[in-house]
mmCIF file of C-alpha atoms in Angstrom:
data_model
loop_
_atom_site.group_PDB
_atom_site.id
_atom_site.type_symbol
_atom_site.label_atom_id
_atom_site.label_comp_id
_atom_site.label_asym_id
_atom_site.label_seq_id
_atom_site.Cartn_x
_atom_site.Cartn_y
_atom_site.Cartn_z
ATOM 1 C CA MET B 1 34.663 72.060 3.002
ATOM 2 C CA ALA B 2 34.385 70.246 6.104
ATOM 3 C CA ASN B 3 36.025 66.893 6.689
ATOM 4 C CA THR B 4 33.144 64.053 7.113
ATOM 5 C CA SER B 5 33.126 60.462 7.497
ATOM 6 C CA PRO B 6 31.250 57.663 6.450
ATOM 7 C CA VAL B 7 28.932 56.175 9.386
ATOM 8 C CA GLN B 8 26.107 52.938 9.632
ATOM 9 C CA CYS B 9 23.020 53.407 9.454
ATOM 10 C CA PRO B 10 21.011 51.351 12.723
ATOM 11 C CA HIS B 11 19.004 49.675 10.631
ATOM 12 C CA CYS B 12 20.292 48.861 7.997
ATOM 13 C CA GLY B 13 24.334 48.743 8.162
ATOM 14 C CA THR B 14 23.848 50.867 5.467
ATOM 15 C CA MET B 15 27.315 53.489 4.817
ATOM 16 C CA MET B 16 26.279 57.191 4.937
ATOM 17 C CA ASP B 17 27.965 60.758 4.474
ATOM 18 C CA ASP B 18 27.148 61.896 8.574
ATOM 19 C CA ARG B 19 25.237 64.422 7.210
ATOM 20 C CA ALA B 20 23.347 62.811 5.633
ATOM 21 C CA ARG B 21 19.154 63.148 6.925
ATOM 22 C CA PHE B 22 18.503 59.729 5.529
ATOM 23 C CA CYS B 23 19.754 56.341 5.000
ATOM 24 C CA PRO B 24 20.082 56.003 1.337
ATOM 25 C CA GLY B 25 19.528 52.322 1.217
ATOM 26 C CA CYS B 26 16.198 51.783 3.597
ATOM 27 C CA GLY B 27 15.614 55.979 3.949
ATOM 28 C CA THR B 28 14.803 55.922 7.666
ATOM 29 C CA PRO B 29 15.577 59.060 8.657
ATOM 30 C CA ARG B 30 18.295 59.875 10.714
ATOM 31 C CA THR B 31 17.885 60.782 15.041
ATOM 32 C CA ALA B 32 18.325 63.981 15.244
ATOM 33 C CA VAL B 33 16.250 64.727 12.117
ATOM 34 C CA ARG B 34 13.701 61.474 13.007
ATOM 35 C CA GLU B 35 13.184 63.547 16.572
ATOM 36 C CA GLN B 36 13.613 66.903 15.156
ATOM 37 C CA MET B 37 10.155 66.332 12.860
ATOM 38 C CA GLU B 38 8.427 64.670 16.147
ATOM 39 C CA ARG B 39 8.651 67.503 18.076
ATOM 40 C CA GLU B 40 7.145 69.791 15.088
ATOM 41 C CA SER B 41 4.170 67.682 14.606
ATOM 42 C CA ILE B 42 3.314 67.802 18.334
ATOM 43 C CA ALA B 43 3.752 71.929 17.952
ATOM 44 C CA THR B 44 2.112 72.234 14.823
ATOM 45 C CA GLY B 45 -0.666 69.106 14.532
ATOM 46 C CA VAL B 46 0.350 68.784 11.328
ATOM 47 C CA PRO B 47 1.177 64.795 10.828
ATOM 48 C CA TYR B 48 4.896 63.250 11.281
ATOM 49 C CA ALA B 49 3.692 60.853 7.901
ATOM 50 C CA ASP B 50 3.076 64.412 5.808
ATOM 51 C CA LEU B 51 6.372 66.046 8.073
ATOM 52 C CA LEU B 52 8.270 62.959 7.221
ATOM 53 C CA ASN B 53 7.262 63.189 3.143
ATOM 54 C CA ARG B 54 7.806 66.717 3.150
ATOM 55 C CA GLU B 55 12.072 66.339 4.049
ATOM 56 C CA ARG B 56 12.096 63.349 1.645
ATOM 57 C CA GLY B 57 10.930 65.546 -1.383
ATOM 58 C CA SER B 58 13.558 68.192 -0.335
ATOM 59 C CA ALA B 59 16.423 66.003 0.655
ATOM 60 C CA GLY B 60 15.928 64.175 -2.660
ATOM 61 C CA GLU B 61 14.445 61.207 -1.235
ATOM 62 C CA SER B 62 10.558 61.255 -2.574
ATOM 63 C CA GLN B 63 11.045 58.050 -4.466
ATOM 64 C CA ARG B 64 11.548 55.894 -1.066
ATOM 65 C CA PRO B 65 7.830 54.541 0.403
ATOM 66 C CA PRO B 66 6.845 57.194 2.799
ATOM 67 C CA GLN B 67 7.198 55.309 6.578
ATOM 68 C CA ALA B 68 4.701 54.487 9.026
ATOM 69 C CA SER B 69 6.651 55.751 11.682
ATOM 70 C CA GLY B 70 10.003 57.241 12.606
ATOM 71 C CA TRP B 71 11.635 54.123 12.865
ATOM 72 C CA SER B 72 11.829 51.868 10.292
ATOM 73 C CA THR B 73 11.750 47.710 10.554
ATOM 74 C CA PRO B 74 15.498 47.266 8.709
ATOM 75 C CA GLU B 75 14.973 45.377 5.636
ATOM 76 C CA GLN B 76 15.918 41.436 6.404
ATOM 77 C CA PRO B 77 17.662 38.777 4.047
ATOM 78 C CA PRO B 78 15.479 36.208 2.666
ATOM 79 C CA PRO B 79 14.893 33.652 4.599
ATOM 80 C CA ALA B 80 16.524 30.066 3.784
ATOM 81 C CA PRO B 81 14.926 27.816 2.097
ATOM 82 C CA ARG B 82 13.154 25.702 3.785
ATOM 83 C CA LYS B 83 13.903 22.144 4.064
ATOM 84 C CA GLU B 84 10.097 20.107 4.392
ATOM 85 C CA ARG B 85 9.456 19.368 0.558
ATOM 86 C CA GLY B 86 13.181 17.033 0.434
ATOM 87 C CA ARG B 87 12.191 15.995 3.550
ATOM 88 C CA LEU B 88 9.040 14.185 2.400
ATOM 89 C CA TRP B 89 10.309 13.306 -1.438
ATOM 90 C CA LEU B 90 13.223 11.543 1.267
ATOM 91 C CA ILE B 91 10.788 9.446 3.068
ATOM 92 C CA LEU B 92 8.803 8.775 -0.380
ATOM 93 C CA GLY B 93 11.949 7.446 -1.785
ATOM 94 C CA ILE B 94 12.511 5.208 1.381
ATOM 95 C CA VAL B 95 8.520 4.055 1.199
ATOM 96 C CA GLY B 96 8.866 3.235 -2.922
ATOM 97 C CA GLY B 97 11.435 1.317 -2.167
ATOM 98 C CA VAL B 98 10.736 -0.531 0.652
ATOM 99 C CA LEU B 99 7.584 -1.366 -1.138
ATOM 100 C CA LEU B 100 9.262 -2.325 -4.583
ATOM 101 C CA LEU B 101 11.451 -4.739 -2.352
ATOM 102 C CA ALA B 102 8.524 -6.651 -0.879
ATOM 103 C CA CYS B 103 7.246 -6.905 -3.784
ATOM 104 C CA VAL B 104 10.651 -8.176 -5.295
ATOM 105 C CA GLY B 105 10.507 -10.898 -2.029
ATOM 106 C CA CYS B 106 7.090 -11.415 -3.328
ATOM 107 C CA VAL B 107 7.217 -12.856 -6.202
ATOM 108 C CA ILE B 108 10.508 -14.378 -6.161
ATOM 109 C CA ALA B 109 8.965 -16.283 -2.806
ATOM 110 C CA ALA B 110 6.442 -17.086 -5.322
ATOM 111 C CA ALA B 111 8.373 -18.383 -8.312
ATOM 112 C CA VAL B 112 9.997 -20.680 -5.516
ATOM 113 C CA VAL B 113 7.105 -22.591 -3.732
ATOM 114 C CA ILE B 114 5.525 -22.570 -7.429
ATOM 115 C CA ASP B 115 8.702 -24.080 -8.364
ATOM 116 C CA ARG B 116 9.509 -26.391 -4.781
ATOM 117 C CA PHE B 117 5.772 -28.122 -5.402
ATOM 118 C CA ASP B 118 5.296 -27.665 -8.889
ATOM 119 C CA VAL B 119 2.113 -25.962 -8.568
ATOM 120 C CA ASP B 120 -0.172 -25.547 -11.085
ATOM 121 C CA ILE B 121 -2.482 -21.552 -10.829
ATOM 122 C CA GLY B 122 -5.831 -23.094 -12.078
ATOM 123 C CA ASP B 123 -6.987 -25.327 -14.321
ATOM 124 C CA SER B 124 -4.372 -29.189 -15.057
ATOM 125 C CA PRO B 125 -4.893 -32.299 -15.452
ATOM 126 C CA GLU B 126 -5.457 -33.344 -12.044
ATOM 127 C CA GLY B 127 -8.001 -30.443 -11.730
ATOM 128 C CA SER B 128 -10.088 -31.025 -15.016
ATOM 129 C CA ALA B 129 -11.041 -35.054 -13.147
ATOM 130 C CA ALA B 130 -11.078 -33.046 -9.405
ATOM 131 C CA ARG B 131 -14.214 -30.618 -11.506
ATOM 132 C CA GLU B 132 -16.276 -33.809 -12.948
ATOM 133 C CA GLN B 133 -16.297 -35.283 -9.945
ATOM 134 C CA LEU B 134 -17.875 -32.455 -7.984
ATOM 135 C CA GLN B 135 -20.358 -31.429 -10.616
ATOM 136 C CA LEU B 136 -21.032 -34.474 -10.365
ATOM 137 C CA ALA B 137 -21.952 -34.287 -6.567
ATOM 138 C CA THR B 138 -23.252 -31.681 -7.180
ATOM 139 C CA GLN B 139 -26.126 -32.883 -9.907
ATOM 140 C CA GLY B 140 -26.658 -35.586 -7.466
ATOM 141 C CA ARG B 141 -24.869 -38.202 -9.985
ATOM 142 C CA HIS B 142 -23.440 -40.125 -7.318
ATOM 143 C CA GLU B 143 -22.743 -44.032 -8.501
ATOM 144 C CA GLU B 144 -20.628 -41.644 -11.091
ATOM 145 C CA ARG B 145 -18.698 -40.211 -9.055
ATOM 146 C CA TRP B 146 -17.972 -43.336 -6.838
ATOM 147 C CA GLU B 147 -16.933 -45.244 -10.568
ATOM 148 C CA ARG B 148 -14.484 -41.974 -10.518
ATOM 149 C CA LEU B 149 -12.731 -42.982 -6.199
ATOM 150 C CA HIS B 150 -9.533 -45.102 -5.836
ATOM 151 C CA PRO B 151 -10.402 -48.305 -6.838
ATOM 152 C CA ASP B 152 -8.466 -49.301 -3.040
ATOM 153 C CA HIS B 153 -11.495 -46.760 -1.620
ATOM 154 C CA GLN B 154 -14.612 -48.186 -4.029
ATOM 155 C CA ILE B 155 -13.362 -52.407 -1.540
ATOM 156 C CA THR B 156 -14.003 -49.877 1.347
ATOM 157 C CA VAL B 157 -16.737 -48.430 0.023
ATOM 158 C CA PRO B 158 -20.777 -50.193 -1.095
ATOM 159 C CA VAL B 159 -21.816 -47.685 -3.314
ATOM 160 C CA ASP B 160 -25.555 -48.732 -2.739
ATOM 161 C CA LEU B 161 -23.896 -46.545 1.096
ATOM 162 C CA PHE B 162 -21.948 -44.109 -0.667
ATOM 163 C CA ALA B 163 -25.208 -42.933 -2.949
ATOM 164 C CA THR B 164 -27.708 -43.107 -0.013
ATOM 165 C CA CYS B 165 -24.753 -40.709 1.668
ATOM 166 C CA ALA B 166 -24.430 -38.030 -0.995
ATOM 167 C CA GLU B 167 -25.990 -35.003 -0.057
ATOM 168 C CA PHE B 168 -27.611 -33.642 -2.892
ATOM 169 C CA GLU B 169 -26.414 -30.800 -3.044
ATOM 170 C CA GLY B 170 -27.766 -28.350 -6.599
ATOM 171 C CA ASP B 171 -26.354 -27.530 -9.289
ATOM 172 C CA GLY B 172 -23.365 -24.814 -8.283
ATOM 173 C CA SER B 173 -19.912 -24.507 -10.660
ATOM 174 C CA VAL B 174 -17.209 -25.070 -9.413
ATOM 175 C CA ASP B 175 -13.535 -24.017 -10.268
ATOM 176 C CA ILE B 176 -10.037 -25.399 -9.696
ATOM 177 C CA LEU B 177 -7.723 -22.088 -8.087
ATOM 178 C CA ALA B 178 -4.387 -23.984 -8.311
ATOM 179 C CA SER B 179 -3.049 -27.733 -7.271
ATOM 180 C CA PHE B 180 0.642 -28.724 -6.846
ATOM 181 C CA GLY B 181 2.417 -32.161 -5.300
ATOM 182 C CA ASN B 182 2.515 -33.878 -2.743
ATOM 183 C CA ASP B 183 4.710 -36.625 -3.292
ATOM 184 C CA ASP B 184 5.243 -39.579 -0.931
ATOM 185 C CA SER B 185 1.615 -38.677 0.376
ATOM 186 C CA PHE B 186 -0.072 -41.809 3.260
ATOM 187 C CA ILE B 187 -3.314 -41.966 1.508
ATOM 188 C CA PRO B 188 -5.333 -44.878 3.734
ATOM 189 C CA ARG B 189 -6.171 -47.851 2.388
ATOM 190 C CA VAL B 190 -4.294 -47.170 -0.656
ATOM 191 C CA GLY B 191 0.011 -46.644 1.107
ATOM 192 C CA ILE B 192 2.537 -43.890 0.231
ATOM 193 C CA VAL B 193 2.219 -42.513 -2.937
ATOM 194 C CA ASP B 194 2.595 -39.212 -6.157
ATOM 195 C CA ALA B 195 -0.525 -37.639 -4.543
ATOM 196 C CA ARG B 196 -2.047 -34.844 -6.068
ATOM 197 C CA VAL B 197 -3.220 -31.501 -4.033
ATOM 198 C CA VAL B 198 -5.978 -29.822 -5.939
ATOM 199 C CA ILE B 199 -7.676 -27.128 -4.580
ATOM 200 C CA TYR B 200 -11.328 -25.933 -5.142
ATOM 201 C CA THR B 201 -14.199 -24.033 -4.908
ATOM 202 C CA VAL B 202 -17.764 -24.636 -5.440
ATOM 203 C CA ASP B 203 -20.953 -21.845 -5.367
ATOM 204 C CA GLY B 204 -24.363 -22.847 -5.051
ATOM 205 C CA GLY B 205 -26.923 -21.442 -2.998
ATOM 206 C CA GLY B 206 -25.522 -18.321 -2.968
ATOM 207 C CA THR B 207 -22.469 -19.412 -0.622
ATOM 208 C CA THR B 208 -19.056 -20.794 -1.602
ATOM 209 C CA ASN B 209 -17.301 -23.101 -0.443
ATOM 210 C CA THR B 210 -13.620 -23.369 -1.279
ATOM 211 C CA ASP B 211 -12.225 -27.396 0.358
ATOM 212 C CA PHE B 212 -9.470 -29.586 -1.903
ATOM 213 C CA VAL B 213 -9.124 -33.270 -2.797
ATOM 214 C CA GLU B 214 -6.303 -35.902 -3.250
ATOM 215 C CA MET B 215 -5.754 -36.894 -6.361
ATOM 216 C CA VAL B 216 -3.723 -40.719 -8.121
ATOM 217 C CA GLN B 217 -3.071 -41.282 -11.119
ATOM 218 C CA VAL B 218 -3.901 -44.984 -11.547
ATOM 219 C CA ASP B 219 -3.728 -46.722 -14.489
ATOM 220 C CA GLY B 220 -3.706 -43.225 -16.081
ATOM 221 C CA GLU B 221 -6.225 -41.782 -14.826
ATOM 222 C CA TRP B 222 -6.712 -39.233 -11.942
ATOM 223 C CA ARG B 223 -8.934 -40.725 -9.495
ATOM 224 C CA TRP B 224 -9.881 -39.010 -6.171
ATOM 225 C CA THR B 225 -9.873 -40.050 -2.895
ATOM 226 C CA LEU B 226 -11.003 -39.993 1.065
ATOM 227 C CA ASP B 227 -9.928 -38.932 4.094
ATOM 228 C CA GLU B 228 -9.058 -41.210 7.301
ATOM 229 C CA SER B 229 -12.220 -40.089 9.501
ATOM 230 C CA ASP B 230 -15.016 -40.857 6.439
ATOM 231 C CA LEU B 231 -13.653 -44.184 5.470
ATOM 232 C CA ASN B 232 -13.635 -44.637 9.588
ATOM 233 C CA GLN B 233 -17.367 -44.376 9.050
ATOM 234 C CA TYR B 234 -18.226 -45.415 5.904
ATOM 235 C CA VAL B 235 -16.530 -49.269 7.252
ATOM 236 C CA ALA B 236 -18.797 -48.592 9.713
ATOM 237 C CA GLY B 237 -21.564 -49.041 8.128
ATOM 238 C CA ARG B 238 -22.441 -44.766 8.986
ATOM 239 C CA CYS B 239 -22.455 -41.522 6.465
ATOM 240 C CA PRO B 240 -18.890 -39.190 7.517
#
């Protein structure tokens, strides 16, 4: 028996007997076999694929799929897993963490502000008093509204001038948004007192107006106040 030595398939790297006509790994014909079949195909007119299948059958390689040409493309290793999905989840995690921290920061900031400035969201005793006097304005009951004005401002603003200058706004709904403490607030013609700022909205005539009023407690009753520019106009006998 002749000595044989293994050779390596140049396409897939499989080691095989040097007398093999086809690679047992990828099924590619040896170079000499391929060149022989190409010459025979030219001489006889038989398609190369048919000759290849015939040779494979005689060599016991019929189970292998037919090759499109003499040289088959060696089988490539599977591609490495892509990292895009992991990167996407990383980015989403970072964004989610930032948003969570932002939300927590807003909650903490809101809690600090509410505690520091003694903020009441929605209604409150001073808010109810502010709503009542504002509803009197929307109903045109200006003399009754004047009676709820701070006593020091009542002295400055005559009731008849106040009623004459007041504008009738028509029916409207008043909503109290919030109120907060304004310690040591300077109220013109009253002095430095502890006041509460009430923020409100008035809906009427298809519009919504947002404003605020400073409320001061007098003998256990919340009274509303005017700002300095309005008081100066009343003192001058003019409507603000």
